[in-house]
Amino acid sequence: MNTAGLSLLDGFGVSSTNYLQTNYQDAQGLFLWVSWAADLRNTFFIFFPLWFHLRASVGIKLIWVAVIGDWLNLVFKWILFGERPYWWVHESPYYANRVVPHIEQYPMTCETGPGSPSGHAMGAAGVYYTLVTSILTLMSSKKKHATKKSALLWTLFWGVQVCVCLSRVFIAAHFPHQVVAGVLTGMIVAEAFNRTQWIYNASMKKYFYTTLFLTSFAVGFYLLLKAVGVDLLWTIEKAQKWCIRSEWVHLDSTPFASLLRNMGTLFGLGLGLHSPLYTESKKSSNKWVKAGCVVSSLLLLHLFDSFKPPTHTAALFYLLSFCKSATVPLISVSIIPYCVNAALGLQNKKSV
């Protein structure tokens, strides 16, 4: 698309943001909550531990869809060089002879990566598409009322996507075309993993080499373009310049923070699935054990999420982010099930 056409598209996006902020200001709380809920962190800390203990294959697929989808999102962003409304509106020559629309900013507005495609929209589409198709597959054996339930689930899916897209446009983090692109690519990634079977019995070696390849490719791509004079971190300066409050610019929204967070999660899943503790605990299919694992995982991970790596040194922050992310699936998959099994087994022995 030529520059004039893209500027016209971005100008329409800013007008859309201005319209939403002007006419739906009362819905600000809802839009902010939706943006928070659509963050992939909630997939790792809520959806994964819940689904893994109910149906392990769904939990495993959720991690792969979320991680690979977000990795592709990073690569696409580095290729497409997408602007974000909250800084574009101040720098674009599009408003040279017209009034610049007033755009409000919020705590989740000032993300530091490029804007296209939307990571929140892509992640939400991939995760919820995976959940809907997995639930429909589990229900496929029960033909009664299947059509009505399918229609209900897909209605909920599209309702969630519309809310996520509107929320990202409302807070001026994305243009409309960026969130639409995010939804479409997220669904494509999820559908690809619906047709992929090897992830359910992947060896620890495969997890290690996949993590190494994805990390090396992203870092190598960054260094290659930097060597030829292309700065892929150009958006950080814009975020720091145009965000109205410096504390809203977070280190954990930078591209490398996202990369290491996702790679840590994938590597941690591999460690958990190939841990002797998991091998021992998966022998039990007791429903009380599963319920105990779900509750314990959600509570412990909620407490664990309150730990925030120090941000004064970027290298230390990235290292601790990787370690923290790897610990999340490791705890959910192996440590908690082993402890719950041991606790219930000890209680049963005492009762006897």
CSV table of C-alpha atoms in Angstrom, one decimal:
chain,number,residue,atom,x,y,z
A,1,MET,CA,0.0,0.0,0.0
A,2,ASN,CA,1.4,3.5,-0.9
A,3,THR,CA,2.1,6.1,1.7
A,4,ALA,CA,-0.9,8.3,0.9
A,5,GLY,CA,-3.3,5.3,1.1
A,6,LEU,CA,-1.8,4.1,4.4
A,7,SER,CA,-2.0,7.7,5.9
A,8,LEU,CA,-5.7,7.8,4.9
A,9,LEU,CA,-6.2,4.4,6.6
A,10,ASP,CA,-4.4,5.6,9.7
A,11,GLY,CA,-6.4,8.8,9.7
A,12,PHE,CA,-9.6,6.9,9.6
A,13,GLY,CA,-8.3,4.9,12.6
A,14,VAL,CA,-7.6,8.0,14.6
A,15,SER,CA,-11.0,9.3,13.8
A,16,SER,CA,-12.4,6.0,15.0
A,17,THR,CA,-10.5,6.3,18.3
A,18,ASN,CA,-11.7,9.9,18.7
A,19,TYR,CA,-15.3,8.8,18.0
A,20,LEU,CA,-15.2,6.0,20.6
A,21,GLN,CA,-13.5,8.1,23.3
A,22,THR,CA,-16.0,10.9,22.7
A,23,ASN,CA,-19.2,8.9,22.6
A,24,TYR,CA,-18.4,5.9,24.8
A,25,GLN,CA,-16.4,7.5,27.6
A,26,ASP,CA,-18.7,5.9,30.1
A,27,ALA,CA,-17.5,2.5,28.9
A,28,GLN,CA,-13.9,3.3,29.7
A,29,GLY,CA,-13.7,0.9,32.6
A,30,LEU,CA,-15.1,-1.9,30.5
A,31,PHE,CA,-12.6,-1.3,27.6
A,32,LEU,CA,-9.7,-1.1,30.0
A,33,TRP,CA,-10.7,-4.4,31.6
A,34,VAL,CA,-11.1,-6.1,28.3
A,35,SER,CA,-7.6,-5.0,27.3
A,36,TRP,CA,-6.3,-6.4,30.5
A,37,ALA,CA,-8.2,-9.7,30.1
A,38,ALA,CA,-7.0,-10.2,26.6
A,39,ASP,CA,-3.3,-10.1,27.7
A,40,LEU,CA,-1.6,-13.5,27.1
A,41,ARG,CA,-0.4,-13.4,30.7
A,42,ASN,CA,-4.0,-14.6,31.6
A,43,THR,CA,-3.6,-17.5,29.2
A,44,PHE,CA,-0.5,-18.7,31.0
A,45,PHE,CA,-1.7,-18.0,34.6
A,46,ILE,CA,-5.4,-18.9,34.3
A,47,PHE,CA,-6.5,-20.8,31.1
A,48,PHE,CA,-3.5,-23.1,30.9
A,49,PRO,CA,-3.5,-24.4,34.5
A,50,LEU,CA,-7.3,-24.8,34.4
A,51,TRP,CA,-7.4,-26.7,31.1
A,52,PHE,CA,-4.3,-28.7,31.6
A,53,HIS,CA,-5.7,-30.5,34.6
A,54,LEU,CA,-9.1,-30.9,33.0
A,55,ARG,CA,-7.8,-32.0,29.6
A,56,ALA,CA,-4.0,-32.0,29.2
A,57,SER,CA,-4.0,-31.9,25.4
A,58,VAL,CA,-6.0,-28.7,25.4
A,59,GLY,CA,-3.6,-27.1,27.9
A,60,ILE,CA,-0.6,-28.1,25.8
A,61,LYS,CA,-2.2,-26.7,22.6
A,62,LEU,CA,-3.0,-23.4,24.3
A,63,ILE,CA,0.6,-22.9,25.2
A,64,TRP,CA,1.9,-23.7,21.7
A,65,VAL,CA,-0.8,-21.5,20.0
A,66,ALA,CA,-0.1,-18.6,22.4
A,67,VAL,CA,3.7,-18.8,22.2
A,68,ILE,CA,4.1,-19.4,18.5
A,69,GLY,CA,1.4,-16.9,17.7
A,70,ASP,CA,3.1,-14.2,19.8
A,71,TRP,CA,6.5,-15.1,18.2
A,72,LEU,CA,5.0,-14.6,14.8
A,73,ASN,CA,3.4,-11.4,15.9
A,74,LEU,CA,6.8,-10.1,16.9
A,75,VAL,CA,8.3,-11.0,13.5
A,76,PHE,CA,5.4,-9.5,11.6
A,77,LYS,CA,5.7,-6.3,13.7
A,78,TRP,CA,9.4,-6.0,12.8
A,79,ILE,CA,8.7,-6.5,9.1
A,80,LEU,CA,5.6,-4.2,8.8
A,81,PHE,CA,6.8,-1.3,10.9
A,82,GLY,CA,3.3,-0.4,12.1
A,83,GLU,CA,2.7,2.9,13.8
A,84,ARG,CA,0.5,3.4,16.9
A,85,PRO,CA,-2.2,6.0,17.0
A,86,TYR,CA,-1.0,7.7,20.2
A,87,TRP,CA,2.3,8.8,18.6
A,88,TRP,CA,1.3,8.9,14.9
A,89,VAL,CA,-1.3,11.6,15.5
A,90,HIS,CA,1.4,13.9,16.7
A,91,GLU,CA,4.0,13.2,14.0
A,92,SER,CA,2.0,12.6,10.8
A,93,PRO,CA,1.9,15.2,8.0
A,94,TYR,CA,-1.6,14.0,7.4
A,95,TYR,CA,-2.9,16.7,9.8
A,96,ALA,CA,-0.7,19.5,8.2
A,97,ASN,CA,-3.8,21.5,7.0
A,98,ARG,CA,-6.4,20.3,9.4
A,99,VAL,CA,-7.2,20.1,13.1
A,100,VAL,CA,-5.4,17.3,15.0
A,101,PRO,CA,-8.0,15.2,16.8
A,102,HIS,CA,-7.6,15.0,20.6
A,103,ILE,CA,-6.7,11.5,21.7
A,104,GLU,CA,-6.8,10.4,25.3
A,105,GLN,CA,-4.2,8.1,26.7
A,106,TYR,CA,-4.6,5.4,29.4
A,107,PRO,CA,-2.2,3.2,31.5
A,108,MET,CA,-2.3,0.5,28.8
A,109,THR,CA,-1.9,2.8,25.8
A,110,CYS,CA,1.8,3.3,25.8
A,111,GLU,CA,3.1,0.0,24.5
A,112,THR,CA,6.6,0.1,23.1
A,113,GLY,CA,6.5,-2.3,20.2
A,114,PRO,CA,5.3,-1.6,16.6
A,115,GLY,CA,1.6,-1.8,16.2
A,116,SER,CA,0.8,-4.2,13.3
A,117,PRO,CA,-0.7,-6.6,13.8
A,118,SER,CA,-2.3,-6.2,17.2
A,119,GLY,CA,-0.8,-8.7,19.7
A,120,HIS,CA,-3.8,-8.6,22.0
A,121,ALA,CA,-6.2,-9.2,19.1
A,122,MET,CA,-4.0,-12.0,17.7
A,123,GLY,CA,-3.5,-13.6,21.0
A,124,ALA,CA,-7.2,-13.5,22.0
A,125,ALA,CA,-8.3,-14.8,18.6
A,126,GLY,CA,-5.8,-17.7,18.7
A,127,VAL,CA,-6.6,-18.6,22.3
A,128,TYR,CA,-10.3,-18.4,22.1
A,129,TYR,CA,-10.4,-20.1,18.7
A,130,THR,CA,-8.5,-23.0,20.3
A,131,LEU,CA,-10.9,-23.1,23.3
A,132,VAL,CA,-14.0,-23.1,21.1
A,133,THR,CA,-12.8,-25.7,18.6
A,134,SER,CA,-11.5,-27.9,21.5
A,135,ILE,CA,-14.9,-27.7,23.4
A,136,LEU,CA,-16.8,-28.5,20.2
A,137,THR,CA,-14.5,-31.5,19.6
A,138,LEU,CA,-15.2,-32.8,23.1
A,139,MET,CA,-18.9,-32.3,22.5
A,140,SER,CA,-18.9,-34.0,19.1
A,141,SER,CA,-19.9,-37.3,20.6
A,142,LYS,CA,-23.1,-35.8,22.0
A,143,LYS,CA,-25.1,-35.0,18.9
A,144,LYS,CA,-28.2,-33.6,20.8
A,145,HIS,CA,-28.4,-29.8,20.7
A,146,ALA,CA,-24.9,-29.7,19.1
A,147,THR,CA,-25.9,-27.1,16.5
A,148,LYS,CA,-27.3,-24.7,19.1
A,149,LYS,CA,-24.3,-25.1,21.3
A,150,SER,CA,-22.0,-24.6,18.4
A,151,ALA,CA,-23.8,-21.4,17.4
A,152,LEU,CA,-23.7,-20.1,21.0
A,153,LEU,CA,-19.9,-20.7,21.3
A,154,TRP,CA,-19.1,-19.0,18.0
A,155,THR,CA,-21.3,-16.1,18.9
A,156,LEU,CA,-19.4,-15.8,22.2
A,157,PHE,CA,-16.1,-16.0,20.3
A,158,TRP,CA,-17.0,-13.2,17.9
A,159,GLY,CA,-18.4,-11.2,20.8
A,160,VAL,CA,-15.0,-11.4,22.6
A,161,GLN,CA,-13.1,-10.5,19.4
A,162,VAL,CA,-15.3,-7.4,18.8
A,163,CYS,CA,-14.8,-6.3,22.4
A,164,VAL,CA,-11.0,-6.8,22.2
A,165,CYS,CA,-10.7,-4.9,18.9
A,166,LEU,CA,-12.9,-2.0,20.2
A,167,SER,CA,-10.9,-1.8,23.4
A,168,ARG,CA,-7.5,-1.6,21.6
A,169,VAL,CA,-8.8,1.1,19.3
A,170,PHE,CA,-10.5,3.0,22.2
A,171,ILE,CA,-7.2,3.3,24.2
A,172,ALA,CA,-5.3,4.4,21.1
A,173,ALA,CA,-3.0,1.5,21.1
A,174,HIS,CA,-4.0,0.3,17.6
A,175,PHE,CA,-5.6,1.3,14.4
A,176,PRO,CA,-8.7,-0.7,13.3
A,177,HIS,CA,-6.9,-2.4,10.4
A,178,GLN,CA,-4.2,-3.7,12.9
A,179,VAL,CA,-6.7,-5.4,15.2
A,180,VAL,CA,-8.5,-7.0,12.2
A,181,ALA,CA,-5.2,-8.3,10.9
A,182,GLY,CA,-4.5,-9.6,14.4
A,183,VAL,CA,-7.8,-11.5,14.6
A,184,LEU,CA,-7.3,-13.1,11.2
A,185,THR,CA,-3.7,-14.2,11.8
A,186,GLY,CA,-4.5,-15.5,15.3
A,187,MET,CA,-7.3,-17.7,13.9
A,188,ILE,CA,-4.9,-19.0,11.2
A,189,VAL,CA,-2.3,-20.0,13.8
A,190,ALA,CA,-4.9,-21.7,16.0
A,191,GLU,CA,-6.3,-23.6,13.0
A,192,ALA,CA,-2.8,-24.8,12.1
A,193,PHE,CA,-2.3,-26.3,15.5
A,194,ASN,CA,-5.7,-27.9,15.3
A,195,ARG,CA,-4.1,-29.9,12.5
A,196,THR,CA,-0.8,-30.6,14.3
A,197,GLN,CA,-0.4,-33.7,16.4
A,198,TRP,CA,3.3,-34.0,17.2
A,199,ILE,CA,3.2,-31.3,20.0
A,200,TYR,CA,1.4,-33.8,22.3
A,201,ASN,CA,4.3,-36.2,22.5
A,202,ALA,CA,7.2,-33.9,21.7
A,203,SER,CA,10.5,-34.9,23.4
A,204,MET,CA,12.5,-32.6,25.7
A,205,LYS,CA,15.1,-32.3,22.9
A,206,LYS,CA,12.4,-31.0,20.6
A,207,TYR,CA,11.3,-28.4,23.2
A,208,PHE,CA,14.9,-27.4,23.7
A,209,TYR,CA,15.7,-27.0,20.0
A,210,THR,CA,12.4,-25.3,19.2
A,211,THR,CA,13.1,-22.7,21.9
A,212,LEU,CA,16.7,-22.3,20.8
A,213,PHE,CA,15.7,-21.9,17.1
A,214,LEU,CA,12.9,-19.4,17.8
A,215,THR,CA,15.1,-17.3,20.1
A,216,SER,CA,18.1,-17.4,17.7
A,217,PHE,CA,16.0,-16.5,14.7
A,218,ALA,CA,14.5,-13.5,16.4
A,219,VAL,CA,17.8,-12.2,17.8
A,220,GLY,CA,19.6,-13.0,14.5
A,221,PHE,CA,17.0,-11.2,12.5
A,222,TYR,CA,17.3,-8.2,14.8
A,223,LEU,CA,21.2,-8.2,14.6
A,224,LEU,CA,21.1,-8.6,10.8
A,225,LEU,CA,18.8,-5.6,10.2
A,226,LYS,CA,20.8,-3.6,12.8
A,227,ALA,CA,24.0,-4.3,10.9
A,228,VAL,CA,22.4,-2.8,7.7
A,229,GLY,CA,21.2,0.3,9.6
A,230,VAL,CA,17.6,-0.7,10.4
A,231,ASP,CA,16.7,-0.1,14.1
A,232,LEU,CA,13.9,-2.5,15.1
A,233,LEU,CA,13.6,-0.8,18.4
A,234,TRP,CA,12.6,2.6,16.9
A,235,THR,CA,9.3,2.5,18.6
A,236,ILE,CA,10.7,2.7,22.1
A,237,GLU,CA,11.9,6.2,21.6
A,238,LYS,CA,8.5,7.2,20.2
A,239,ALA,CA,6.7,5.7,23.2
A,240,GLN,CA,9.0,7.6,25.6
A,241,LYS,CA,8.5,10.8,23.7
A,242,TRP,CA,4.8,10.8,23.3
A,243,CYS,CA,3.4,9.0,26.3
A,244,ILE,CA,2.0,11.6,28.6
A,245,ARG,CA,3.2,9.8,31.7
A,246,SER,CA,6.6,8.1,31.8
A,247,GLU,CA,5.5,5.4,34.3
A,248,TRP,CA,3.1,4.1,31.6
A,249,VAL,CA,6.0,3.0,29.5
A,250,HIS,CA,6.8,-0.4,30.7
A,251,LEU,CA,9.9,-2.5,30.0
A,252,ASP,CA,7.8,-5.7,29.9
A,253,SER,CA,6.0,-4.4,26.8
A,254,THR,CA,9.3,-4.2,24.8
A,255,PRO,CA,9.8,-6.8,22.0
A,256,PHE,CA,12.6,-8.7,23.7
A,257,ALA,CA,10.6,-8.9,26.9
A,258,SER,CA,7.8,-10.6,25.0
A,259,LEU,CA,10.2,-12.9,23.2
A,260,LEU,CA,11.9,-14.2,26.4
A,261,ARG,CA,8.6,-14.5,28.3
A,262,ASN,CA,7.2,-16.7,25.6
A,263,MET,CA,10.4,-18.8,25.1
A,264,GLY,CA,10.6,-19.3,28.9
A,265,THR,CA,7.0,-20.5,28.9
A,266,LEU,CA,7.6,-23.0,26.1
A,267,PHE,CA,10.8,-24.3,27.6
A,268,GLY,CA,9.1,-24.6,31.0
A,269,LEU,CA,6.3,-26.7,29.5
A,270,GLY,CA,8.8,-29.1,28.1
A,271,LEU,CA,10.6,-29.4,31.5
A,272,GLY,CA,7.3,-30.0,33.3
A,273,LEU,CA,6.0,-32.6,30.8
A,274,HIS,CA,9.3,-34.6,31.0
A,275,SER,CA,9.8,-34.2,34.8
A,276,PRO,CA,9.8,-37.4,36.9
A,277,LEU,CA,7.3,-35.7,39.1
A,278,TYR,CA,4.8,-35.4,36.2
A,279,THR,CA,5.4,-39.0,35.2
A,280,GLU,CA,4.5,-40.1,38.7
A,281,SER,CA,1.5,-37.8,39.2
A,282,LYS,CA,-0.2,-38.5,35.9
A,283,LYS,CA,-0.9,-42.0,36.9
A,284,SER,CA,-3.8,-40.7,39.0
A,285,SER,CA,-7.0,-39.7,37.4
A,286,ASN,CA,-8.9,-39.0,40.6
A,287,LYS,CA,-11.4,-36.1,40.1
A,288,TRP,CA,-10.5,-34.7,43.6
A,289,VAL,CA,-6.8,-34.7,42.7
A,290,LYS,CA,-7.7,-32.7,39.5
A,291,ALA,CA,-9.8,-30.3,41.4
A,292,GLY,CA,-7.1,-29.8,44.0
A,293,CYS,CA,-4.5,-29.2,41.2
A,294,VAL,CA,-6.7,-26.6,39.5
A,295,VAL,CA,-7.4,-24.7,42.8
A,296,SER,CA,-3.8,-24.9,44.0
A,297,SER,CA,-2.4,-23.9,40.6
A,298,LEU,CA,-4.6,-20.8,40.3
A,299,LEU,CA,-3.9,-19.7,43.9
A,300,LEU,CA,-0.2,-20.3,43.8
A,301,LEU,CA,0.3,-18.7,40.3
A,302,HIS,CA,-1.7,-15.7,41.4
A,303,LEU,CA,0.7,-15.2,44.2
A,304,PHE,CA,3.7,-15.9,42.0
A,305,ASP,CA,2.5,-13.3,39.4
A,306,SER,CA,2.9,-10.6,42.1
A,307,PHE,CA,6.6,-11.0,41.8
A,308,LYS,CA,7.9,-8.4,39.4
A,309,PRO,CA,11.5,-8.6,38.2
A,310,PRO,CA,13.5,-5.5,38.8
A,311,THR,CA,13.7,-3.1,35.8
A,312,HIS,CA,16.8,-1.1,36.6
A,313,THR,CA,19.0,-3.4,34.5
A,314,ALA,CA,17.5,-4.6,31.2
A,315,ALA,CA,19.6,-7.8,31.0
A,316,LEU,CA,18.7,-8.9,34.5
A,317,PHE,CA,15.0,-8.1,33.8
A,318,TYR,CA,15.0,-10.2,30.7
A,319,LEU,CA,16.8,-13.1,32.4
A,320,LEU,CA,14.4,-13.1,35.4
A,321,SER,CA,11.4,-12.8,33.0
A,322,PHE,CA,12.6,-16.0,31.2
A,323,CYS,CA,13.0,-17.8,34.5
A,324,LYS,CA,9.7,-16.7,35.9
A,325,SER,CA,7.9,-17.7,32.7
A,326,ALA,CA,9.5,-21.1,32.7
A,327,THR,CA,8.5,-21.7,36.3
A,328,VAL,CA,4.8,-21.1,35.6
A,329,PRO,CA,4.1,-24.3,33.5
A,330,LEU,CA,6.7,-26.2,35.5
A,331,ILE,CA,4.8,-25.6,38.7
A,332,SER,CA,1.4,-26.3,37.1
A,333,VAL,CA,2.5,-29.5,35.2
A,334,SER,CA,4.7,-31.3,37.7
A,335,ILE,CA,5.2,-29.8,41.2
A,336,ILE,CA,1.6,-29.0,42.1
A,337,PRO,CA,0.1,-32.4,40.9
A,338,TYR,CA,2.9,-34.3,42.7
A,339,CYS,CA,2.3,-32.4,46.0
A,340,VAL,CA,-1.5,-32.7,45.7
A,341,ASN,CA,-1.2,-36.5,45.0
A,342,ALA,CA,1.2,-36.9,47.9
A,343,ALA,CA,-1.1,-34.9,50.3
A,344,LEU,CA,-4.3,-36.8,49.3
A,345,GLY,CA,-2.4,-40.1,49.5
A,346,LEU,CA,-1.2,-39.3,53.0
A,347,GLN,CA,-4.6,-38.2,54.0
A,348,ASN,CA,-6.1,-41.5,52.7
A,349,LYS,CA,-3.6,-43.5,54.6
A,350,LYS,CA,-4.4,-41.7,57.8
A,351,SER,CA,-8.1,-42.2,57.4
A,352,VAL,CA,-7.5,-46.0,56.9
